[in-house]
Structures are given as C-alpha cells and as structure tokens.
PDB file of C-alpha atoms and ligand atoms in Angstrom:
ATOM      1  CA  UNK A  22       4.742   6.021  -2.021  1.00 91.00           C
ATOM      2  CA  UNK A  23       3.623   9.038   1.674  1.00 91.00           C
ATOM      3  CA  UNK A  24       5.242   6.485   3.934  1.00 92.00           C
ATOM      4  CA  UNK A  25       2.291   4.422   4.398  1.00 93.00           C
ATOM      5  CA  UNK A  26       2.148   0.881   4.047  1.00 95.00           C
ATOM      6  CA  UNK A  27      -0.240  -0.878   1.000  1.00 95.00           C
ATOM      7  CA  UNK A  28       0.010   1.271  -1.953  1.00 94.00           C
ATOM      8  CA  UNK A  29      -0.490   4.997  -0.836  1.00 92.00           C
ATOM      9  CA  UNK A  30      -2.068   2.875   2.057  1.00 93.00           C
ATOM     10  CA  UNK A  31      -4.175   0.692   0.210  1.00 94.00           C
ATOM     11  CA  UNK A  32      -4.319  -3.244  -0.478  1.00 95.00           C
ATOM     12  CA  UNK A  33      -3.719  -3.772  -4.250  1.00 93.00           C
ATOM     13  CA  UNK A  34      -4.751  -7.724  -3.445  1.00 93.00           C
ATOM     14  CA  UNK A  35      -7.447  -6.800  -0.781  1.00 93.00           C
ATOM     15  CA  UNK A  36      -6.255  -9.644   0.869  1.00 94.00           C
ATOM     16  CA  UNK A  37      -4.730  -7.113   4.106  1.00 95.00           C
ATOM     17  CA  UNK A  38      -2.001  -8.608   3.455  1.00 95.00           C
ATOM     18  CA  UNK A  39      -0.501  -6.175   2.272  1.00 95.00           C
ATOM     19  CA  UNK A  40      -1.775  -3.609   4.106  1.00 94.00           C
ATOM     20  CA  UNK A  41       1.372  -5.406   6.475  1.00 95.00           C
ATOM     21  CA  UNK A  42       3.923  -4.258   4.419  1.00 96.00           C
ATOM     22  CA  UNK A  43       5.619  -1.039   2.197  1.00 95.00           C
ATOM     23  CA  UNK A  44       4.666  -2.232  -1.638  1.00 95.00           C
ATOM     24  CA  UNK A  45       6.946   0.403  -2.975  1.00 96.00           C
ATOM     25  CA  UNK A  46       9.796  -0.665  -0.955  1.00 96.00           C
ATOM     26  CA  UNK A  47       8.640  -4.150  -1.992  1.00 96.00           C
ATOM     27  CA  UNK A  48       8.111  -4.390  -5.310  1.00 97.00           C
ATOM     28  CA  UNK A  49      10.674  -1.992  -6.216  1.00 97.00           C
ATOM     29  CA  UNK A  50      13.719  -4.224  -4.842  1.00 97.00           C
ATOM     30  CA  UNK A  51      12.314  -7.277  -6.124  1.00 97.00           C
ATOM     31  CA  UNK A  52      13.535  -5.352  -9.736  1.00 98.00           C
ATOM     32  CA  UNK A  53      16.478  -5.907  -8.580  1.00 98.00           C
ATOM     33  CA  UNK A  54      16.879  -9.034  -9.375  1.00 98.00           C
ATOM     34  CA  UNK A  55      14.065  -9.293 -12.448  1.00 98.00           C
ATOM     35  CA  UNK A  56      14.561  -5.564 -14.430  1.00 98.00           C
ATOM     36  CA  UNK A  57      18.209  -4.872 -13.138  1.00 98.00           C
ATOM     37  CA  UNK A  58      19.899  -7.924 -12.979  1.00 98.00           C
ATOM     38  CA  UNK A  59      17.713  -9.918 -15.493  1.00 98.00           C
ATOM     39  CA  UNK A  60      17.015  -7.474 -18.351  1.00 98.00           C
ATOM     40  CA  UNK A  61      14.494  -8.506 -20.851  1.00 98.00           C
ATOM     41  CA  UNK A  62      16.119  -7.994 -23.986  1.00 97.00           C
ATOM     42  CA  UNK A  63      12.272  -6.213 -26.188  1.00 98.00           C
ATOM     43  CA  UNK A  64      10.064  -4.218 -24.534  1.00 97.00           C
ATOM     44  CA  UNK A  65       7.351  -6.395 -25.120  1.00 98.00           C
ATOM     45  CA  UNK A  66       8.913  -9.076 -22.981  1.00 98.00           C
ATOM     46  CA  UNK A  67       8.891  -6.253 -19.796  1.00 98.00           C
ATOM     47  CA  UNK A  68       6.283  -9.766 -18.053  1.00 98.00           C
ATOM     48  CA  UNK A  69       9.957 -10.633 -17.609  1.00 98.00           C
ATOM     49  CA  UNK A  70      10.716  -7.727 -14.542  1.00 98.00           C
ATOM     50  CA  UNK A  71       7.135  -7.180 -13.369  1.00 98.00           C
ATOM     51  CA  UNK A  72       5.198 -10.782 -13.377  1.00 98.00           C
ATOM     52  CA  UNK A  73       8.448 -11.997 -11.460  1.00 98.00           C
ATOM     53  CA  UNK A  74       8.372  -8.920  -9.352  1.00 98.00           C
ATOM     54  CA  UNK A  75       4.971  -8.933  -8.466  1.00 98.00           C
ATOM     55  CA  UNK A  76       5.626 -12.838  -7.581  1.00 98.00           C
ATOM     56  CA  UNK A  77       8.329 -11.158  -5.619  1.00 98.00           C
ATOM     57  CA  UNK A  78       5.573  -9.715  -3.228  1.00 97.00           C
ATOM     58  CA  UNK A  79       3.582 -13.160  -2.675  1.00 97.00           C
ATOM     59  CA  UNK A  80       7.047 -15.342  -1.157  1.00 98.00           C
ATOM     60  CA  UNK A  81       7.848 -11.932   0.562  1.00 97.00           C
ATOM     61  CA  UNK A  82       3.845 -12.694   1.856  1.00 97.00           C
ATOM     62  CA  UNK A  83       4.301 -15.875   2.261  1.00 97.00           C
ATOM     63  CA  UNK A  84       7.540 -15.148   5.047  1.00 97.00           C
ATOM     64  CA  UNK A  85       6.116 -12.739   6.360  1.00 96.00           C
ATOM     65  CA  UNK A  86       2.892 -14.097   7.514  1.00 96.00           C
ATOM     66  CA  UNK A  87       2.058 -18.144   6.120  1.00 97.00           C
ATOM     67  CA  UNK A  88       1.746 -19.988   2.727  1.00 95.00           C
ATOM     68  CA  UNK A  89      -2.740 -19.446   4.086  1.00 95.00           C
ATOM     69  CA  UNK A  90      -1.957 -16.113   3.396  1.00 97.00           C
ATOM     70  CA  UNK A  91       0.303 -15.925   0.797  1.00 97.00           C
ATOM     71  CA  UNK A  92      -2.779 -17.966  -1.080  1.00 95.00           C
ATOM     72  CA  UNK A  93      -4.771 -14.881  -0.123  1.00 96.00           C
ATOM     73  CA  UNK A  94      -2.728 -11.889  -2.053  1.00 96.00           C
ATOM     74  CA  UNK A  95      -2.527 -14.292  -4.701  1.00 96.00           C
ATOM     75  CA  UNK A  96      -6.245 -14.229  -5.249  1.00 96.00           C
ATOM     76  CA  UNK A  97      -7.013 -11.134  -4.705  1.00 96.00           C
ATOM     77  CA  UNK A  98      -3.397 -10.886  -7.226  1.00 96.00           C
ATOM     78  CA  UNK A  99      -5.631 -13.111  -9.655  1.00 96.00           C
ATOM     79  CA  UNK A 100      -8.621 -10.840  -9.276  1.00 95.00           C
ATOM     80  CA  UNK A 101      -7.075  -7.535 -10.763  1.00 96.00           C
ATOM     81  CA  UNK A 102      -6.002  -9.547 -14.588  1.00 98.00           C
ATOM     82  CA  UNK A 103      -8.465  -7.454 -16.899  1.00 98.00           C
ATOM     83  CA  UNK A 104      -7.343  -9.651 -20.106  1.00 98.00           C
ATOM     84  CA  UNK A 105      -8.041  -6.872 -22.305  1.00 97.00           C
ATOM     85  CA  UNK A 106      -4.355  -7.615 -23.955  1.00 98.00           C
ATOM     86  CA  UNK A 107      -2.193  -9.901 -24.518  1.00 98.00           C
ATOM     87  CA  UNK A 108       0.765  -9.474 -21.299  1.00 98.00           C
ATOM     88  CA  UNK A 109       3.853 -10.389 -24.344  1.00 98.00           C
ATOM     89  CA  UNK A 110       3.604  -7.062 -26.541  1.00 98.00           C
ATOM     90  CA  UNK A 111       4.808  -6.921 -30.123  1.00 97.00           C
ATOM     91  CA  UNK A 112       8.530  -7.627 -30.826  1.00 97.00           C
ATOM     92  CA  UNK A 113      10.744  -5.106 -32.132  1.00 97.00           C
ATOM     93  CA  UNK A 114       8.502  -2.260 -33.082  1.00 98.00           C
ATOM     94  CA  UNK A 115       9.173  -1.170 -28.676  1.00 96.00           C
ATOM     95  CA  UNK A 116       5.567  -2.255 -27.639  1.00 97.00           C
ATOM     96  CA  UNK A 117       4.737  -3.138 -24.566  1.00 96.00           C
ATOM     97  CA  UNK A 118       2.636  -5.613 -23.324  1.00 97.00           C
ATOM     98  CA  UNK A 119      -0.568  -4.640 -21.155  1.00 98.00           C
ATOM     99  CA  UNK A 120      -0.450  -4.220 -17.723  1.00 98.00           C
ATOM    100  CA  UNK A 121      -2.266  -7.757 -16.909  1.00 98.00           C
ATOM    101  CA  UNK A 122       1.745  -8.175 -17.498  1.00 98.00           C
ATOM    102  CA  UNK A 123       1.821  -7.520 -13.751  1.00 98.00           C
ATOM    103  CA  UNK A 124      -0.495  -9.989 -12.252  1.00 98.00           C
ATOM    104  CA  UNK A 125      -1.148 -12.702 -14.821  1.00 98.00           C
ATOM    105  CA  UNK A 126       2.964 -12.697 -15.504  1.00 98.00           C
ATOM    106  CA  UNK A 127       2.556 -13.139 -11.173  1.00 98.00           C
ATOM    107  CA  UNK A 128      -0.375 -16.038 -11.938  1.00 98.00           C
ATOM    108  CA  UNK A 129       1.670 -18.092 -14.848  1.00 98.00           C
ATOM    109  CA  UNK A 130       4.515 -18.306 -12.198  1.00 98.00           C
ATOM    110  CA  UNK A 131       2.681 -19.118  -9.990  1.00 97.00           C
ATOM    111  CA  UNK A 132       1.015 -21.750 -11.945  1.00 97.00           C
ATOM    112  CA  UNK A 133       4.821 -23.064 -13.533  1.00 98.00           C
ATOM    113  CA  UNK A 134       4.677 -23.398  -9.388  1.00 97.00           C
ATOM    114  CA  UNK A 135       1.560 -25.530  -8.997  1.00 95.00           C
ATOM    115  CA  UNK A 136       2.146 -27.106 -11.518  1.00 96.00           C
ATOM    116  CA  UNK A 137       5.752 -28.252 -10.673  1.00 97.00           C
ATOM    117  CA  UNK A 138       3.876 -29.894  -7.359  1.00 94.00           C
ATOM    118  CA  UNK A 139       7.617 -28.684  -5.123  1.00 97.00           C
ATOM    119  CA  UNK A 140       8.187 -25.780  -3.435  1.00 97.00           C
ATOM    120  CA  UNK A 141      11.986 -27.088  -3.323  1.00 98.00           C
ATOM    121  CA  UNK A 142      12.682 -27.503  -6.566  1.00 98.00           C
ATOM    122  CA  UNK A 143      10.783 -24.297  -8.186  1.00 98.00           C
ATOM    123  CA  UNK A 144      12.799 -22.525  -5.804  1.00 98.00           C
ATOM    124  CA  UNK A 145      15.878 -23.596  -6.669  1.00 98.00           C
ATOM    125  CA  UNK A 146      14.693 -24.177 -10.414  1.00 98.00           C
ATOM    126  CA  UNK A 147      13.968 -19.649  -9.374  1.00 98.00           C
ATOM    127  CA  UNK A 148      17.452 -19.056  -7.830  1.00 98.00           C
ATOM    128  CA  UNK A 149      19.154 -20.883 -10.826  1.00 98.00           C
ATOM    129  CA  UNK A 150      17.795 -18.598 -13.103  1.00 98.00           C
ATOM    130  CA  UNK A 151      18.277 -15.629 -10.960  1.00 98.00           C
ATOM    131  CA  UNK A 152      22.609 -16.956 -11.557  1.00 98.00           C
ATOM    132  CA  UNK A 153      22.253 -18.137 -15.170  1.00 98.00           C
ATOM    133  CA  UNK A 154      21.175 -14.365 -16.217  1.00 98.00           C
ATOM    134  CA  UNK A 155      22.818 -12.628 -13.871  1.00 98.00           C
ATOM    135  CA  UNK A 156      23.363  -9.108 -15.866  1.00 98.00           C
ATOM    136  CA  UNK A 157      22.509 -10.267 -18.712  1.00 98.00           C
ATOM    137  CA  UNK A 158      19.763  -9.825 -21.746  1.00 98.00           C
ATOM    138  CA  UNK A 159      16.816 -12.640 -21.435  1.00 98.00           C
ATOM    139  CA  UNK A 160      14.012 -12.874 -22.992  1.00 98.00           C
ATOM    140  CA  UNK A 161      10.683 -15.071 -23.202  1.00 98.00           C
ATOM    141  CA  UNK A 162      12.005 -18.189 -25.268  1.00 98.00           C
ATOM    142  CA  UNK A 163      15.232 -18.316 -23.098  1.00 98.00           C
ATOM    143  CA  UNK A 164      13.460 -18.702 -19.655  1.00 98.00           C
ATOM    144  CA  UNK A 165      10.638 -20.614 -21.018  1.00 98.00           C
ATOM    145  CA  UNK A 166      13.833 -22.831 -22.707  1.00 98.00           C
ATOM    146  CA  UNK A 167      15.307 -22.773 -19.123  1.00 98.00           C
ATOM    147  CA  UNK A 168      12.310 -23.856 -16.969  1.00 98.00           C
ATOM    148  CA  UNK A 169      11.269 -26.727 -19.247  1.00 98.00           C
ATOM    149  CA  UNK A 170      15.531 -27.732 -18.512  1.00 98.00           C
ATOM    150  CA  UNK A 171      15.350 -27.149 -15.376  1.00 98.00           C
ATOM    151  CA  UNK A 172      12.437 -29.614 -14.030  1.00 98.00           C
ATOM    152  CA  UNK A 173      11.719 -31.563 -16.796  1.00 98.00           C
ATOM    153  CA  UNK A 174       8.032 -29.833 -17.713  1.00 98.00           C
ATOM    154  CA  UNK A 175       7.125 -28.443 -20.805  1.00 98.00           C
ATOM    155  CA  UNK A 176       5.662 -25.015 -19.616  1.00 98.00           C
ATOM    156  CA  UNK A 177       4.987 -24.423 -23.640  1.00 98.00           C
ATOM    157  CA  UNK A 178       1.267 -24.339 -24.211  1.00 98.00           C
ATOM    158  CA  UNK A 179       0.393 -22.648 -20.789  1.00 98.00           C
ATOM    159  CA  UNK A 180       2.820 -19.304 -21.749  1.00 98.00           C
ATOM    160  CA  UNK A 181       0.983 -19.452 -25.331  1.00 98.00           C
ATOM    161  CA  UNK A 182      -2.433 -19.920 -23.454  1.00 98.00           C
ATOM    162  CA  UNK A 183      -1.146 -16.931 -20.594  1.00 98.00           C
ATOM    163  CA  UNK A 184       1.011 -14.401 -22.370  1.00 98.00           C
ATOM    164  CA  UNK A 185       0.045 -14.521 -25.821  1.00 98.00           C
ATOM    165  CA  UNK A 186      -4.685 -14.558 -25.384  1.00 98.00           C
ATOM    166  CA  UNK A 187      -7.224 -13.272 -23.272  1.00 98.00           C
ATOM    167  CA  UNK A 188      -8.688 -16.325 -23.284  1.00 97.00           C
ATOM    168  CA  UNK A 189      -9.463 -17.725 -19.253  1.00 97.00           C
ATOM    169  CA  UNK A 190      -9.183 -21.578 -19.860  1.00 97.00           C
ATOM    170  CA  UNK A 191     -12.556 -23.537 -18.615  1.00 97.00           C
ATOM    171  CA  UNK A 192     -12.124 -26.968 -17.075  1.00 96.00           C
ATOM    172  CA  UNK A 193     -15.305 -28.334 -18.122  1.00 96.00           C
ATOM    173  CA  UNK A 194     -16.990 -31.214 -16.835  1.00 94.00           C
ATOM    174  CA  UNK A 195     -19.484 -33.420 -16.245  1.00 93.00           C
ATOM    175  CA  UNK A 196     -20.685 -36.642 -14.814  1.00 89.00           C
ATOM    176  CA  UNK A 197     -22.700 -40.080 -15.425  1.00 88.00           C
ATOM    177  CA  UNK A 198     -23.068 -42.803 -12.479  1.00 85.00           C
ATOM    178  CA  UNK A 199     -19.855 -43.412 -12.037  1.00 87.00           C
ATOM    179  CA  UNK A 200     -17.209 -40.532 -13.897  1.00 89.00           C
ATOM    180  CA  UNK A 201     -16.754 -37.984 -13.730  1.00 90.00           C
ATOM    181  CA  UNK A 202     -15.590 -36.504 -17.535  1.00 93.00           C
ATOM    182  CA  UNK A 203     -13.282 -33.323 -17.815  1.00 95.00           C
ATOM    183  CA  UNK A 204     -11.777 -30.922 -20.607  1.00 97.00           C
ATOM    184  CA  UNK A 205      -9.464 -28.264 -21.450  1.00 98.00           C
ATOM    185  CA  UNK A 206     -12.145 -25.769 -22.717  1.00 98.00           C
ATOM    186  CA  UNK A 207     -12.004 -21.828 -24.281  1.00 98.00           C
ATOM    187  CA  UNK A 208      -7.569 -22.167 -25.002  1.00 98.00           C
ATOM    188  CA  UNK A 209      -5.447 -22.608 -27.401  1.00 98.00           C
ATOM    189  CA  UNK A 210      -5.561 -26.213 -29.481  1.00 97.00           C
ATOM    190  CA  UNK A 211      -2.878 -28.554 -27.708  1.00 97.00           C
ATOM    191  CA  UNK A 212      -3.154 -26.862 -24.055  1.00 98.00           C
ATOM    192  CA  UNK A 213      -2.804 -29.163 -21.295  1.00 97.00           C
ATOM    193  CA  UNK A 214      -2.571 -28.305 -18.363  1.00 97.00           C
ATOM    194  CA  UNK A 215      -2.140 -30.243 -14.741  1.00 96.00           C
ATOM    195  CA  UNK A 216      -4.226 -28.769 -12.570  1.00 95.00           C
ATOM    196  CA  UNK A 217      -5.258 -29.930  -9.056  1.00 91.00           C
ATOM    197  CA  UNK A 218      -8.706 -30.345  -8.012  1.00 88.00           C
ATOM    198  CA  UNK A 219     -11.511 -31.419  -4.834  1.00 84.00           C
ATOM    199  CA  UNK A 220     -13.996 -33.949  -5.968  1.00 80.00           C
ATOM    200  CA  UNK A 221     -16.550 -34.335  -3.285  1.00 76.00           C
ATOM    201  CA  UNK A 222     -15.008 -38.173  -2.941  1.00 71.00           C
ATOM    202  CA  UNK A 223     -12.884 -35.882  -1.170  1.00 64.00           C
ATOM    203  CA  UNK A 224      -9.866 -35.978  -2.074  1.00 77.00           C
ATOM    204  CA  UNK A 225      -7.128 -34.078  -3.762  1.00 83.00           C
ATOM    205  CA  UNK A 226      -6.835 -35.319  -7.819  1.00 86.00           C
ATOM    206  CA  UNK A 227      -3.759 -33.674 -10.352  1.00 89.00           C
ATOM    207  CA  UNK A 228      -5.671 -34.166 -12.991  1.00 93.00           C
ATOM    208  CA  UNK A 229      -4.292 -33.717 -16.703  1.00 96.00           C
ATOM    209  CA  UNK A 230      -6.223 -32.360 -19.032  1.00 97.00           C
ATOM    210  CA  UNK A 231      -6.199 -32.497 -22.302  1.00 98.00           C
ATOM    211  CA  UNK A 232      -8.657 -30.169 -24.587  1.00 98.00           C
ATOM    212  CA  UNK A 233     -10.222 -34.046 -25.610  1.00 98.00           C
ATOM    213  CA  UNK A 234     -12.543 -35.935 -23.129  1.00 97.00           C
ATOM    214  CA  UNK A 235     -11.086 -37.559 -19.915  1.00 97.00           C
ATOM    215  CA  UNK A 236     -12.588 -39.751 -17.173  1.00 94.00           C
ATOM    216  CA  UNK A 237     -12.020 -40.113 -13.682  1.00 90.00           C
ATOM    217  CA  UNK A 238     -14.135 -42.992 -11.409  1.00 87.00           C
ATOM    218  CA  UNK A 239     -15.890 -40.582  -8.091  1.00 80.00           C
ATOM    219  CA  UNK A 240     -19.507 -41.552  -7.593  1.00 70.00           C
ATOM    220  CA  UNK A 241     -22.176 -38.852  -7.142  1.00 64.00           C
ATOM    221  CA  UNK A 242     -19.280 -35.983  -6.976  1.00 70.00           C
ATOM    222  CA  UNK A 243     -18.122 -32.306  -7.472  1.00 76.00           C
ATOM    223  CA  UNK A 244     -14.900 -30.986  -8.269  1.00 77.00           C
ATOM    224  CA  UNK A 245     -12.805 -27.183  -7.610  1.00 79.00           C
ATOM    225  CA  UNK A 246      -9.886 -26.307  -7.900  1.00 78.00           C
ATOM    226  CA  UNK A 247      -7.481 -26.385  -5.504  1.00 76.00           C
ATOM    227  CA  UNK A 248      -5.108 -24.133  -4.942  1.00 78.00           C
ATOM    228  CA  UNK A 249      -5.024 -20.746  -7.497  1.00 91.00           C
ATOM    229  CA  UNK A 250      -5.291 -21.855 -10.679  1.00 95.00           C
ATOM    230  CA  UNK A 251      -6.286 -18.787 -13.260  1.00 96.00           C
ATOM    231  CA  UNK A 252      -8.936 -20.513 -14.836  1.00 96.00           C
ATOM    232  CA  UNK A 253     -12.746 -21.566 -14.898  1.00 95.00           C
ATOM    233  CA  UNK A 254     -14.140 -24.596 -13.707  1.00 94.00           C
ATOM    234  CA  UNK A 255     -17.309 -24.954 -15.489  1.00 94.00           C
ATOM    235  CA  UNK A 256     -20.394 -27.725 -15.311  1.00 93.00           C
ATOM    236  CA  UNK A 257     -21.970 -28.553 -18.132  1.00 93.00           C
ATOM    237  CA  UNK A 258     -24.856 -31.312 -18.068  1.00 86.00           C
TER     238      UNK A 258
HETATM  239 ZN1   ZN B 305       6.687  -2.685 -10.894  1.00 62.15          ZN
END
C-alpha cells in the first residue's frame, strides 16, 4: 500500500474517513474471519468474503470515528456499486459474481442491520455466525438460514433482490390530503424489505412496504429515506 493510508493514498469511500487508516491492513485483517476462518464452498459465493470484510471497514470506522462517520463511509461505499451483473456468480462452474460483491455485499449487510433495528442483536448475531461456521465452509443458503433463525426476521427476499438481480428497488409514493401511499416497484415478486423513512410530519417512521399499495396518515407530507438504504425513492403524483 506504499506506506500510505487509504487505498494507495486514496479513499475508496470518498468520505474522507477512509484516509484515517491503512485500507490493506484493515481489509485484509477482516479476511482472517471472512475468507480464512469462514470459507465459501463455491466461488459464486465470494460475496461472503468480500461483503462482510468490506463491512468490517464500516464497523472499524464506527469504532474509530463514530456513528456519523460510519454512515458517511457507508454512503460512499454505496456509490461504488455498478450493477453490471449480479453479486452471486453461477454455482458449480468456478464462476465469481461481479465486483459489486464488495460494496453491494456490504450494503446488504447494512440493510440487514437496519432491518434488525437493534445493534446489540446485530453484533451478537455476527459474532455467533463467526463462531458457528468457524474453520469451516459456508454458503449463501446456510448464512441466510442462520440470520433468519437467530434474529426472527426473514431476509429471503432481500437476499434474492440484492444478490441475484441488478435492480435497485424503488419506493414509490404519492399522496392526497390525508394519506401517503407507498409500495415497492422495480423489484422481485414479493419484495418486502422494511424501510425507515423521514416524513415531513417530522418523525421517523418504519414502513413495511410490499409491492401492493399501503398507506399511512400524514398531511402535506414528503418522504425521504433515513439511514443508508440502497434504494431509490420516487414520488409519482
Ligand atoms: Zn477482500
């Protein structure tokens, strides 16, 4: 790394926070867990190595510089996603997924954390996963099953959406005098990721959109996403 901070002296996240530490040391140390201890049993699942290791950079930033810095670093990481081809490769033929396995893999993990909504539970589940699969093989279905079981959430649709497609889901919304209506579009059938939004009624609201219209009471409102969800929000009226 030419004895420089960041990645060869530059900050992949463009947030500035990536220049406070040596990328190679932090990233490659993350691989002691994700890659060396837990190893994907098929190259198609390399996102488990690179996504989780990229997320260790976010966690390291949080530990070093605080939550707002980690959010900024995460936002910069989302900007690296290209969506040329899916994160997961083709199984059984030594085929890697796209280089989005780094930032988009981390984005999926971040959205799992937001969906859990409890950083203690997120951290303890991450530690349990590392212990459970220690010095062994792992794959996407086993990982998914582990997180569903440990957290009581169901991440199936999020995994399909973000690992197997290149679509960025759109949270569509419109309003009338009394209600905000919202739904997911540009997504797989049954996509149901919960999302926290800021309404101009000045409160954070956790929505549970589906691909069918739902509504919340909110007069004269606008709606923006809170946190770093990898989605688009589009008003359609
Ligand atoms: Zn790596």
